[in-house]
Amino acid sequence: MAKPNSYCFSLLSILLLFTCTCSARQLPREPSELYECQLDTIDAREPDNRYDSEAGFTETWDPTQPDLRCAGVSVLKRTIDPNGLLLPSYVAYPELHFVEQGMGVLGMAIPGCAETYEEPQWERRGRPQLQQDRHQKVRYVKQGDIIAIPPGVPYWTYNYGNTPLVIVSLLDTSNKLNQLDRVPRRFYLGGNPLTQSGRKHGDEEESNNMFSGFDSRFLGEVLKVKERIIRKLQSPDGGQGKHQIIHVKGGLSLIRPPLEPEIRSEEERTHRKREEKVVEEEEVVEDESGKPEREHREWRKETRRHKEGESKGEEGEMVKEKETKTEEHHRHHGERERSEHGGEIREEEEEETEKEKQRRTKTKEREGQKDNFLEETVCTLKLHENLADSSRADVFNPRAGRITSVNGLTLPVLRLLHLSAQWVKLYKDGIFVPHWNMNANSVLYVTRGRGRVQVVNSEGKSVFNGEVRRGKLLVVPQNFAVAEQAGNEGLEYVVFKTNDRAEVNTMVGRDSAISATPAEVLGHVFGLSPQEVNELKNNRNEGVLATPDSRIQDGFIKMV
């Protein structure tokens, strides 16, 4: 009887969390913060600081910069080397991760969720002093994945691939769920890594993990372990304790289901070994003239195929004969029953069939209600989605590019965190027409290629008009107009947004502010003739992604 109550508690917690996130996103502003978004210029910047670790490094953007303070977010990028392990930690605000490169596994310790990954008991035979290991689900991550991390949930990341794993993270420090100030703070469960100082950006300070602050005797009583284990918890041996990302010698052995490529490669290796064995057995010794006995080999293969075909044919005939005899037996048995009982049997069978259908329908309804109920708990929420998958594109233009979005509707956990994301791939010279985010600030990070971006503020002034390339970060505040255009290499970027249902409005093109306005209104507003209004409304009939015309200016296609 305890399970339904626990499920109700989890669902109630989610509803309360959703209510809090919908009420307001940002923390109350101080008087000095009232004009933070009065920006006259915005820069596309690379990371300001770098912190090296044993198996990788962490790069951060200064959160005190005016554009990031306006958006109320911080951004960092981690590069994890092969066999590198990011120490488990948690923060007081939601995080949104984008995998720029590589692949790995990410584990979370979500409170109240079952440890569903466990070792089989037979693997521990002969070692009775060790109990079988079990832990919560681990998630595979790969290039193009967007991953939602709820506040207060510890997580770790491991790179099991052969190339560096690069993850760009948005830290929503002004989210309503953060009851602290907007300074990025990280709480480590292990190690004593050097971290960014909360007082001044760029300064490093030695940080202890959460076990270090407790009395060692108290921890010994609580955990029921020896003193030397407590010492290692509070201050790990060796130099690894000072690093955020440590190297795992020999790799990390995890309880995890194999990936499809791993299964296929294992099957291919097994099949290849069998084929090589068959070839060795059928290898023909060349005769004196030096010619292989191909005819003899082909005869042997043909004979083997013929035998296999005959055996399959005989088996098929036997199966068919058995099925024929079974059908005759059932038909004879049914006719005898009908002759004995007449119509009563048919009525009883029909009545039982109807009752069975009703029973199955009710069972399915109960199971469906139970499944829907369980799917609403935190433990079963999907926490990541791949944006780079071309089959998931929401907007596509064969000449301009494609756009893939993830929000609170496609990834429900984002509804709780009040965040969303968008991945844009522009082909050569492709254009994302001038638009603005109606209800969200956005942070644009370039993952590949080059292009030009223009941003206009509320006063109609250009606050940014320049080139962006891989590794550049650009903040676009809410309602600031922005347009992007790819260069010769194309342009790919991810956009983090501070609303789970971020809406975009366009200035030009189909379904835009221009096309939705009556022609006569446009004529009076801009002083245009009817012919000019007609050209303005109808010359660009494409959607948000557009192809350029033939006019070129300063090496870029002019946006029209």
Coordinates of C-alpha atoms in Angstrom, one line a residue:
M1 CA 0.0 0.0 0.0
A2 CA 3.1 2.3 0.3
K3 CA 3.7 2.5 -3.5
P4 CA 0.6 4.5 -4.5
N5 CA 1.4 7.0 -1.8
S6 CA 5.0 7.4 -3.0
Y7 CA 3.7 7.8 -6.6
C8 CA 1.2 10.5 -5.4
F9 CA 4.0 12.3 -3.5
S10 CA 6.2 12.3 -6.6
L11 CA 3.4 13.6 -8.8
L12 CA 2.5 16.3 -6.3
S13 CA 6.1 17.4 -6.1
I14 CA 6.2 17.7 -9.9
L15 CA 3.0 19.8 -9.9
L16 CA 4.3 22.1 -7.3
L17 CA 7.6 22.5 -9.2
F18 CA 5.6 23.2 -12.4
T19 CA 3.5 25.8 -10.6
C20 CA 6.7 27.5 -9.3
T21 CA 8.4 27.6 -12.7
C22 CA 5.3 29.0 -14.5
S23 CA 4.8 31.9 -12.0
A24 CA 8.1 33.7 -12.8
R25 CA 11.4 32.8 -14.3
Q26 CA 13.8 35.4 -12.9
L27 CA 14.7 36.4 -9.4
P28 CA 13.7 39.9 -8.2
R29 CA 16.0 42.5 -9.6
E30 CA 17.9 45.0 -7.5
P31 CA 17.5 48.7 -8.3
S32 CA 21.0 48.7 -9.9
E33 CA 19.8 45.9 -12.2
L34 CA 16.8 47.7 -13.6
Y35 CA 18.7 49.0 -16.8
E36 CA 20.9 46.0 -17.4
C37 CA 19.3 45.3 -20.8
Q38 CA 19.9 48.9 -22.1
L39 CA 22.6 47.6 -24.3
D40 CA 24.3 49.8 -26.9
T41 CA 26.7 47.1 -28.1
I42 CA 27.0 43.3 -27.9
D43 CA 30.1 41.3 -28.6
A44 CA 30.5 37.8 -29.9
R45 CA 33.0 36.4 -27.4
E46 CA 35.2 33.4 -26.8
P47 CA 35.7 32.0 -23.3
D48 CA 37.3 34.4 -20.8
N49 CA 39.0 31.8 -18.6
R50 CA 40.3 28.3 -18.7
Y51 CA 40.8 25.8 -15.8
D52 CA 43.0 22.8 -16.7
S53 CA 42.4 19.4 -15.2
E54 CA 44.2 16.0 -15.3
A55 CA 41.9 14.7 -18.1
G56 CA 40.6 17.9 -19.8
F57 CA 39.8 21.5 -19.1
T58 CA 36.9 23.8 -18.4
E59 CA 36.3 27.2 -20.1
T60 CA 33.9 29.9 -18.8
W61 CA 32.5 33.1 -20.0
D62 CA 32.5 36.0 -17.5
P63 CA 28.9 36.2 -16.1
T64 CA 29.4 39.8 -15.0
Q65 CA 29.4 40.9 -18.7
P66 CA 26.4 43.2 -19.4
D67 CA 24.8 40.9 -22.1
L68 CA 25.0 37.8 -19.8
R69 CA 23.7 39.8 -16.9
C70 CA 20.8 41.0 -19.0
A71 CA 19.9 37.4 -20.0
G72 CA 20.4 36.2 -16.4
V73 CA 22.5 33.2 -17.4
S74 CA 26.1 31.9 -17.3
V75 CA 27.8 29.6 -19.8
L76 CA 30.7 27.2 -19.6
K77 CA 32.3 24.6 -21.9
R78 CA 34.0 21.4 -20.7
T79 CA 36.4 19.3 -22.8
I80 CA 36.8 15.8 -21.4
D81 CA 39.6 13.6 -22.7
P82 CA 39.1 9.9 -23.5
N83 CA 38.8 7.9 -20.2
G84 CA 38.2 11.3 -18.4
L85 CA 35.6 11.4 -15.6
L86 CA 33.9 14.7 -14.5
L87 CA 33.5 14.6 -10.8
P88 CA 29.9 14.4 -9.5
S89 CA 28.5 17.7 -8.5
Y90 CA 25.2 19.7 -8.4
V91 CA 24.0 23.3 -8.6
A92 CA 21.1 25.3 -7.4
Y93 CA 19.7 26.2 -10.8
P94 CA 18.7 24.3 -14.0
E95 CA 21.4 23.4 -16.5
L96 CA 21.0 22.7 -20.2
H97 CA 23.9 20.9 -21.9
F98 CA 24.7 20.6 -25.6
V99 CA 27.1 17.9 -26.8
E100 CA 29.3 19.7 -29.4
Q101 CA 31.6 16.7 -30.1
G102 CA 32.2 13.1 -29.0
M103 CA 30.2 10.6 -27.0
G104 CA 30.1 9.3 -23.4
V105 CA 27.8 8.4 -20.6
L106 CA 26.1 10.7 -18.0
G107 CA 24.8 9.5 -14.7
M108 CA 22.4 11.2 -12.3
A109 CA 21.4 10.5 -8.7
I110 CA 17.7 11.5 -8.7
P111 CA 16.3 11.3 -5.1
G112 CA 13.6 8.6 -4.6
C113 CA 14.3 6.8 -7.9
A114 CA 15.1 3.1 -8.0
E115 CA 18.5 1.7 -8.7
T116 CA 17.5 -0.2 -11.8
Y117 CA 20.9 -1.1 -13.2
E118 CA 22.5 -4.1 -11.3
E119 CA 25.0 -6.8 -11.7
P120 CA 23.8 -10.4 -12.0
Q121 CA 24.5 -12.5 -8.9
W122 CA 26.6 -15.1 -10.7
E123 CA 29.3 -12.5 -11.5
R124 CA 30.1 -12.3 -7.7
R125 CA 30.5 -16.0 -7.0
G126 CA 33.6 -16.8 -5.2
R127 CA 33.7 -13.2 -3.7
P128 CA 31.1 -13.4 -0.9
Q129 CA 32.7 -10.3 0.8
L130 CA 31.4 -8.0 -2.0
Q131 CA 27.7 -7.5 -2.7
Q132 CA 26.5 -7.1 -6.2
D133 CA 26.6 -3.5 -7.5
R134 CA 23.5 -1.6 -8.4
H135 CA 22.9 2.0 -9.4
Q136 CA 20.5 4.3 -11.2
K137 CA 20.2 4.5 -14.9
V138 CA 23.1 5.9 -16.9
R139 CA 22.4 7.7 -20.2
Y140 CA 24.4 7.6 -23.4
V141 CA 25.2 11.1 -24.8
K142 CA 26.5 11.9 -28.3
Q143 CA 27.1 14.8 -30.6
G144 CA 24.0 16.8 -31.1
D145 CA 22.3 15.8 -27.8
I146 CA 20.6 18.4 -25.6
I147 CA 20.5 17.3 -21.9
A148 CA 18.4 18.8 -19.1
I149 CA 19.8 18.8 -15.6
P150 CA 17.3 19.7 -12.8
P151 CA 18.6 21.8 -9.9
G152 CA 20.0 19.9 -6.9
V153 CA 20.5 16.7 -8.8
P154 CA 24.1 15.4 -8.7
Y155 CA 25.5 14.2 -12.0
W156 CA 28.8 12.9 -13.5
T157 CA 30.1 12.4 -17.0
Y158 CA 32.5 9.9 -18.5
N159 CA 34.1 9.8 -21.9
Y160 CA 34.4 6.3 -23.2
G161 CA 35.2 7.3 -26.8
N162 CA 38.4 7.8 -28.6
T163 CA 38.0 11.6 -29.2
P164 CA 37.5 14.5 -26.7
L165 CA 34.0 14.9 -25.4
V166 CA 33.0 18.6 -25.6
I167 CA 29.9 19.9 -23.8
V168 CA 28.6 23.5 -23.8
S169 CA 26.3 24.2 -20.8
L170 CA 23.9 27.0 -20.1
L171 CA 23.5 27.8 -16.3
D172 CA 20.1 29.5 -15.7
T173 CA 21.2 31.3 -12.6
S174 CA 18.2 33.7 -12.5
N175 CA 15.7 30.8 -12.7
K176 CA 12.9 30.9 -10.0
L177 CA 14.1 27.5 -8.7
N178 CA 17.4 29.2 -7.6
Q179 CA 16.8 30.6 -4.1
L180 CA 20.5 31.8 -3.9
D181 CA 21.9 34.8 -5.7
R182 CA 22.9 34.8 -9.4
V183 CA 26.6 33.9 -8.8
P184 CA 27.4 30.5 -10.3
R185 CA 28.1 28.0 -7.5
R186 CA 28.9 24.3 -7.7
F187 CA 28.7 21.8 -4.9
Y188 CA 31.0 18.8 -5.4
L189 CA 30.4 15.4 -3.9
G190 CA 33.9 14.1 -4.5
G191 CA 37.4 15.5 -4.7
N192 CA 38.6 19.0 -3.7
P193 CA 38.9 20.6 -7.1
L194 CA 40.1 24.2 -7.8
T195 CA 37.0 26.1 -8.8
Q196 CA 36.0 29.6 -10.0
S197 CA 35.9 32.1 -7.2
G198 CA 32.4 33.4 -6.5
R199 CA 33.8 36.8 -5.5
K200 CA 35.8 37.7 -8.6
H201 CA 35.6 36.0 -12.0
G202 CA 38.9 34.4 -13.1
D203 CA 40.2 33.8 -9.6
E204 CA 40.7 30.2 -8.6
E205 CA 40.2 29.0 -5.0
E206 CA 40.5 25.6 -3.4
S207 CA 37.1 24.0 -2.8
N208 CA 36.4 21.1 -0.6
N209 CA 33.7 18.6 -1.3
M210 CA 30.5 18.3 0.7
F211 CA 31.8 15.5 2.9
S212 CA 34.8 17.6 4.0
G213 CA 32.7 20.0 6.2
F214 CA 31.3 17.3 8.4
D215 CA 32.9 15.9 11.5
S216 CA 34.8 12.7 10.6
R217 CA 33.6 10.8 13.7
F218 CA 30.0 11.7 12.9
L219 CA 30.5 10.5 9.3
G220 CA 32.0 7.3 10.6
E221 CA 28.9 6.6 12.8
V222 CA 26.5 7.5 10.0
L223 CA 28.2 5.5 7.2
K224 CA 29.5 2.7 9.4
V225 CA 32.8 2.6 7.7
K226 CA 36.5 2.7 8.8
E227 CA 38.3 5.9 9.5
R228 CA 40.6 5.5 6.5
I229 CA 37.5 5.5 4.2
I230 CA 36.3 8.7 5.8
R231 CA 39.7 10.3 5.2
K232 CA 39.5 9.4 1.5
L233 CA 36.0 10.8 1.3
Q234 CA 37.0 14.1 2.8
S235 CA 40.5 14.4 1.1
P236 CA 41.2 12.0 -1.7
D237 CA 44.8 10.7 -2.0
G238 CA 47.1 11.8 -4.8
G239 CA 46.9 14.9 -7.0
Q240 CA 43.6 13.9 -8.5
G241 CA 41.7 15.5 -5.7
K242 CA 42.5 19.0 -7.1
H243 CA 41.0 18.4 -10.6
Q244 CA 37.5 18.7 -11.8
I245 CA 38.1 16.1 -14.5
I246 CA 40.2 13.0 -13.5
H247 CA 41.7 10.3 -15.6
V248 CA 40.5 6.7 -15.1
K249 CA 43.4 4.3 -15.7
G250 CA 42.2 1.3 -17.8
G251 CA 38.8 2.8 -18.4
L252 CA 35.6 2.8 -16.4
S253 CA 33.6 -0.5 -16.2
L254 CA 29.9 0.4 -15.9
I255 CA 26.7 -1.6 -15.8
R256 CA 25.1 -0.5 -19.0
P257 CA 23.2 -2.0 -21.9
P258 CA 25.4 -2.2 -25.0
L259 CA 24.9 0.2 -27.9
E260 CA 23.7 -1.1 -31.3
P261 CA 27.1 -0.4 -32.9
E262 CA 28.7 -2.5 -30.2
I263 CA 26.3 -5.4 -30.8
R264 CA 26.7 -5.2 -34.5
S265 CA 30.5 -5.1 -34.3
E266 CA 30.5 -8.1 -32.0
E267 CA 28.2 -10.0 -34.4
E268 CA 30.4 -9.0 -37.3
R269 CA 33.5 -10.2 -35.5
T270 CA 31.9 -13.5 -34.8
H271 CA 30.6 -13.9 -38.4
R272 CA 34.0 -13.0 -39.8
K273 CA 35.7 -15.6 -37.6
R274 CA 33.3 -18.2 -38.9
E275 CA 33.9 -17.2 -42.5
E276 CA 37.6 -17.4 -42.0
K277 CA 37.4 -20.8 -40.5
V278 CA 35.3 -22.0 -43.5
V279 CA 37.7 -20.6 -46.0
E280 CA 40.6 -22.3 -44.2
E281 CA 38.8 -25.6 -44.3
E282 CA 38.0 -25.2 -48.0
E283 CA 41.4 -24.0 -49.0
V284 CA 42.6 -26.0 -52.0
V285 CA 46.1 -27.0 -52.5
E286 CA 47.2 -26.0 -56.0
D287 CA 48.2 -28.7 -58.5
E288 CA 51.5 -29.0 -60.2
S289 CA 50.5 -26.6 -63.0
G290 CA 49.8 -23.9 -60.4
K291 CA 46.0 -23.7 -61.0
P292 CA 43.7 -24.0 -58.0
E293 CA 41.0 -26.7 -58.2
R294 CA 38.2 -24.2 -58.5
E295 CA 35.8 -26.7 -60.1
H296 CA 36.2 -29.1 -57.1
R297 CA 35.6 -26.3 -54.7
E298 CA 32.5 -25.1 -56.5
W299 CA 31.2 -28.7 -56.6
R300 CA 31.6 -29.0 -52.9
K301 CA 29.7 -25.7 -52.3
E302 CA 26.9 -26.7 -54.6
T303 CA 26.6 -30.0 -52.9
R304 CA 26.4 -28.4 -49.5
R305 CA 23.7 -25.9 -50.7
H306 CA 21.7 -28.8 -52.3
K307 CA 21.8 -30.8 -49.1
E308 CA 20.7 -27.8 -47.1
G309 CA 17.9 -27.1 -49.5
E310 CA 16.7 -30.7 -49.3
S311 CA 16.7 -30.7 -45.5
K312 CA 14.8 -27.5 -45.4
G313 CA 12.3 -28.8 -48.0
E314 CA 11.8 -32.0 -46.0
E315 CA 11.3 -30.0 -42.8
G316 CA 8.8 -27.7 -44.6
E317 CA 6.8 -30.7 -45.9
M318 CA 6.7 -32.3 -42.4
V319 CA 5.4 -29.0 -40.9
K320 CA 2.8 -28.6 -43.5
E321 CA 1.7 -32.3 -43.0
K322 CA 1.4 -31.7 -39.2
E323 CA -0.6 -28.5 -39.7
T324 CA -3.0 -30.3 -42.1
K325 CA -3.6 -33.2 -39.7
T326 CA -4.2 -30.7 -36.8
E327 CA -6.7 -28.7 -38.9
E328 CA -8.6 -31.9 -39.8
H329 CA -8.6 -33.0 -36.2
H330 CA -10.0 -29.6 -34.9
R331 CA -12.6 -29.6 -37.7
H332 CA -13.8 -33.1 -36.9
H333 CA -13.9 -32.4 -33.2
G334 CA -15.8 -29.2 -33.7
E335 CA -18.4 -30.8 -35.9
R336 CA -19.0 -33.5 -33.3
E337 CA -19.5 -31.0 -30.5
R338 CA -21.9 -28.9 -32.6
S339 CA -23.9 -32.0 -33.4
E340 CA -24.2 -32.9 -29.7
H341 CA -25.0 -29.6 -28.2
G342 CA -26.5 -27.7 -31.1
G343 CA -27.1 -23.9 -30.8
E344 CA -26.6 -23.8 -27.0
I345 CA -22.8 -24.0 -27.4
R346 CA -22.7 -21.2 -29.8
E347 CA -24.8 -18.9 -27.6
E348 CA -22.6 -19.7 -24.6
E349 CA -19.4 -19.1 -26.6
E350 CA -20.7 -15.8 -27.9
E351 CA -21.6 -14.7 -24.3
E352 CA -18.2 -15.7 -23.0
T353 CA -16.5 -13.9 -25.8
E354 CA -18.3 -10.7 -25.1
K355 CA -17.5 -10.9 -21.4
E356 CA -13.8 -11.6 -22.3
K357 CA -13.7 -8.5 -24.5
Q358 CA -15.2 -6.3 -21.8
R359 CA -12.8 -7.7 -19.2
R360 CA -9.8 -7.0 -21.5
T361 CA -11.0 -3.5 -22.3
K362 CA -11.3 -2.7 -18.6
T363 CA -7.8 -4.2 -17.9
K364 CA -6.3 -2.1 -20.7
E365 CA -7.9 1.1 -19.4
R366 CA -6.5 0.4 -15.9
E367 CA -3.1 -0.4 -17.2
G368 CA -3.2 2.7 -19.4
Q369 CA -4.1 4.9 -16.4
K370 CA -1.3 3.4 -14.4
D371 CA 1.2 3.9 -17.2
N372 CA 0.2 7.5 -17.7
F373 CA 0.4 8.1 -14.0
L374 CA 3.9 6.6 -13.7
E375 CA 5.2 8.5 -16.7
E376 CA 4.5 11.7 -14.9
T377 CA 7.1 11.0 -12.2
V378 CA 10.6 12.4 -12.3
C379 CA 12.1 8.9 -12.5
T380 CA 10.6 8.2 -15.9
L381 CA 10.9 11.7 -17.5
K382 CA 13.1 11.8 -20.6
L383 CA 16.0 14.1 -20.0
H384 CA 17.7 14.4 -23.4
E385 CA 17.0 14.6 -27.1
N386 CA 19.2 14.7 -30.2
L387 CA 18.9 17.9 -32.2
A388 CA 21.4 17.1 -35.0
D389 CA 19.3 14.3 -36.4
S390 CA 18.2 15.5 -39.8
S391 CA 15.0 13.4 -39.6
R392 CA 13.8 15.6 -36.7
A393 CA 14.0 18.9 -38.5
D394 CA 11.0 21.2 -37.9
V395 CA 11.8 23.6 -40.7
F396 CA 13.6 22.6 -43.9
N397 CA 14.6 24.4 -47.1
P398 CA 16.8 22.3 -49.5
R399 CA 18.8 25.3 -50.4
A400 CA 18.8 27.3 -47.2
G401 CA 19.1 24.8 -44.3
R402 CA 17.1 23.3 -41.5
I403 CA 16.0 24.1 -37.9
T404 CA 15.3 21.6 -35.1
S405 CA 13.6 22.8 -31.8
V406 CA 13.1 21.1 -28.5
N407 CA 10.7 22.7 -25.9
G408 CA 8.4 21.8 -23.1
L409 CA 6.1 19.9 -25.5
T410 CA 8.7 17.7 -27.2
L411 CA 10.8 17.2 -24.0
P412 CA 8.4 17.6 -21.0
V413 CA 11.2 18.1 -18.4
L414 CA 11.9 21.5 -20.0
R415 CA 8.5 22.6 -19.0
L416 CA 9.6 22.1 -15.4
L417 CA 12.9 23.9 -15.9
H418 CA 11.4 26.7 -18.1
L419 CA 14.1 26.3 -20.8
S420 CA 14.2 25.3 -24.4
A421 CA 16.8 25.0 -27.3
Q422 CA 17.1 25.3 -31.0
W423 CA 19.6 23.9 -33.4
V424 CA 20.2 25.7 -36.7
K425 CA 22.1 24.5 -39.8
L426 CA 22.5 27.0 -42.6
Y427 CA 23.8 25.8 -45.9
K428 CA 26.2 28.0 -47.9
D429 CA 24.8 31.6 -48.1
G430 CA 21.6 30.4 -46.4
I431 CA 19.6 33.1 -44.5
F432 CA 17.6 33.0 -41.2
V433 CA 15.4 36.0 -41.9
P434 CA 15.2 38.9 -39.4
H435 CA 13.2 37.8 -36.4
W436 CA 12.8 38.3 -32.7
N437 CA 12.2 36.0 -29.6
M438 CA 8.8 37.1 -28.2
N439 CA 9.1 35.7 -24.7
A440 CA 12.7 34.6 -24.1
N441 CA 16.3 35.7 -24.0
S442 CA 18.6 33.6 -26.2
V443 CA 22.2 32.6 -26.1
L444 CA 23.7 31.6 -29.5
Y445 CA 26.8 29.3 -29.6
V446 CA 28.5 28.5 -32.9
T447 CA 29.5 24.9 -33.3
R448 CA 30.8 24.9 -36.9
G449 CA 31.4 27.1 -39.9
R450 CA 31.3 30.9 -40.3
G451 CA 28.7 33.5 -40.9
R452 CA 27.4 37.0 -40.3
V453 CA 24.9 38.0 -37.6
Q454 CA 23.1 41.3 -37.2
V455 CA 21.3 42.4 -34.0
V456 CA 19.1 45.5 -33.5
N457 CA 17.9 46.9 -30.1
S458 CA 14.7 48.6 -29.1
E459 CA 16.0 52.0 -30.3
G460 CA 16.5 50.6 -33.8
K461 CA 20.3 50.8 -33.5
S462 CA 22.6 48.0 -34.6
V463 CA 24.3 46.6 -31.5
F464 CA 26.1 43.9 -33.4
N465 CA 27.0 43.4 -37.0
G466 CA 29.9 41.1 -37.6
E467 CA 31.3 37.7 -38.3
V468 CA 30.9 34.7 -36.0
R469 CA 32.8 31.4 -36.1
R470 CA 33.1 28.2 -34.1
G471 CA 33.5 28.7 -30.4
K472 CA 31.9 32.2 -30.4
L473 CA 29.1 33.1 -28.0
L474 CA 26.5 35.8 -28.7
V475 CA 23.6 36.9 -26.4
V476 CA 20.4 38.2 -28.0
P477 CA 18.0 39.7 -25.4
Q478 CA 14.2 39.3 -25.7
N479 CA 12.6 41.2 -28.6
F480 CA 16.0 42.3 -30.0
A481 CA 15.8 41.7 -33.8
V482 CA 18.4 39.3 -35.1
A483 CA 19.3 37.8 -38.5
E484 CA 21.9 35.2 -39.5
Q485 CA 23.5 34.3 -42.8
A486 CA 26.0 31.5 -43.5
G487 CA 29.3 32.0 -45.3
N488 CA 30.9 29.7 -47.9
E489 CA 31.5 27.0 -45.3
G490 CA 27.9 27.0 -44.0
L491 CA 27.0 27.8 -40.4
E492 CA 25.8 25.6 -37.5
Y493 CA 24.8 26.9 -34.1
V494 CA 22.8 26.0 -31.0
V495 CA 20.5 28.5 -29.3
F496 CA 19.6 28.2 -25.6
K497 CA 16.3 30.0 -24.7
T498 CA 15.0 31.0 -21.3
N499 CA 11.4 29.9 -21.8
D500 CA 10.1 26.4 -22.3
R501 CA 7.7 27.6 -25.0
A502 CA 9.8 30.3 -26.7
E503 CA 8.0 31.9 -29.6
V504 CA 9.6 33.6 -32.7
N505 CA 8.1 36.3 -34.9
T506 CA 9.6 37.2 -38.2
M507 CA 9.9 40.6 -39.8
V508 CA 9.8 39.5 -43.5
G509 CA 8.8 36.5 -45.6
R510 CA 5.7 34.4 -45.4
D511 CA 3.6 34.6 -42.2
S512 CA 5.7 37.6 -41.0
A513 CA 4.7 40.9 -39.5
I514 CA 4.9 42.5 -43.0
S515 CA 2.8 39.9 -44.8
A516 CA 0.2 39.9 -42.0
T517 CA -0.3 43.7 -42.2
P518 CA -2.9 45.2 -44.7
A519 CA -1.4 46.7 -47.8
E520 CA -3.0 50.1 -47.2
V521 CA -1.6 50.3 -43.7
L522 CA 1.9 49.5 -45.0
G523 CA 1.5 52.2 -47.6
H524 CA 0.7 54.9 -45.1
V525 CA 3.3 53.7 -42.6
F526 CA 6.2 53.6 -45.0
G527 CA 5.0 56.0 -47.7
L528 CA 4.9 53.3 -50.4
S529 CA 2.9 53.2 -53.6
P530 CA 0.6 50.2 -54.1
Q531 CA 3.1 48.7 -56.5
E532 CA 5.9 49.0 -53.9
V533 CA 3.7 47.5 -51.2
N534 CA 2.9 44.6 -53.5
E535 CA 6.6 43.9 -54.0
L536 CA 7.3 44.3 -50.3
K537 CA 4.7 41.7 -49.4
N538 CA 5.1 39.2 -52.2
N539 CA 8.7 39.2 -53.4
R540 CA 9.9 37.0 -50.5
N541 CA 7.4 34.1 -50.2
E542 CA 9.8 31.8 -48.3
G543 CA 9.4 31.1 -44.6
V544 CA 12.0 31.6 -41.8
L545 CA 14.8 30.1 -43.9
A546 CA 15.5 31.9 -47.2
T547 CA 17.8 31.6 -50.1
P548 CA 19.8 34.6 -51.2
D549 CA 19.4 36.6 -54.4
S550 CA 22.2 37.5 -56.8
R551 CA 23.3 40.7 -55.2
I552 CA 26.6 40.4 -53.3
Q553 CA 28.1 42.9 -50.9
D554 CA 31.5 42.6 -49.0
G555 CA 31.7 38.9 -49.7
F556 CA 28.3 38.1 -48.3
I557 CA 24.9 37.8 -49.9
K558 CA 23.0 40.9 -49.1
M559 CA 19.9 40.1 -46.9
V560 CA 16.7 41.2 -48.6

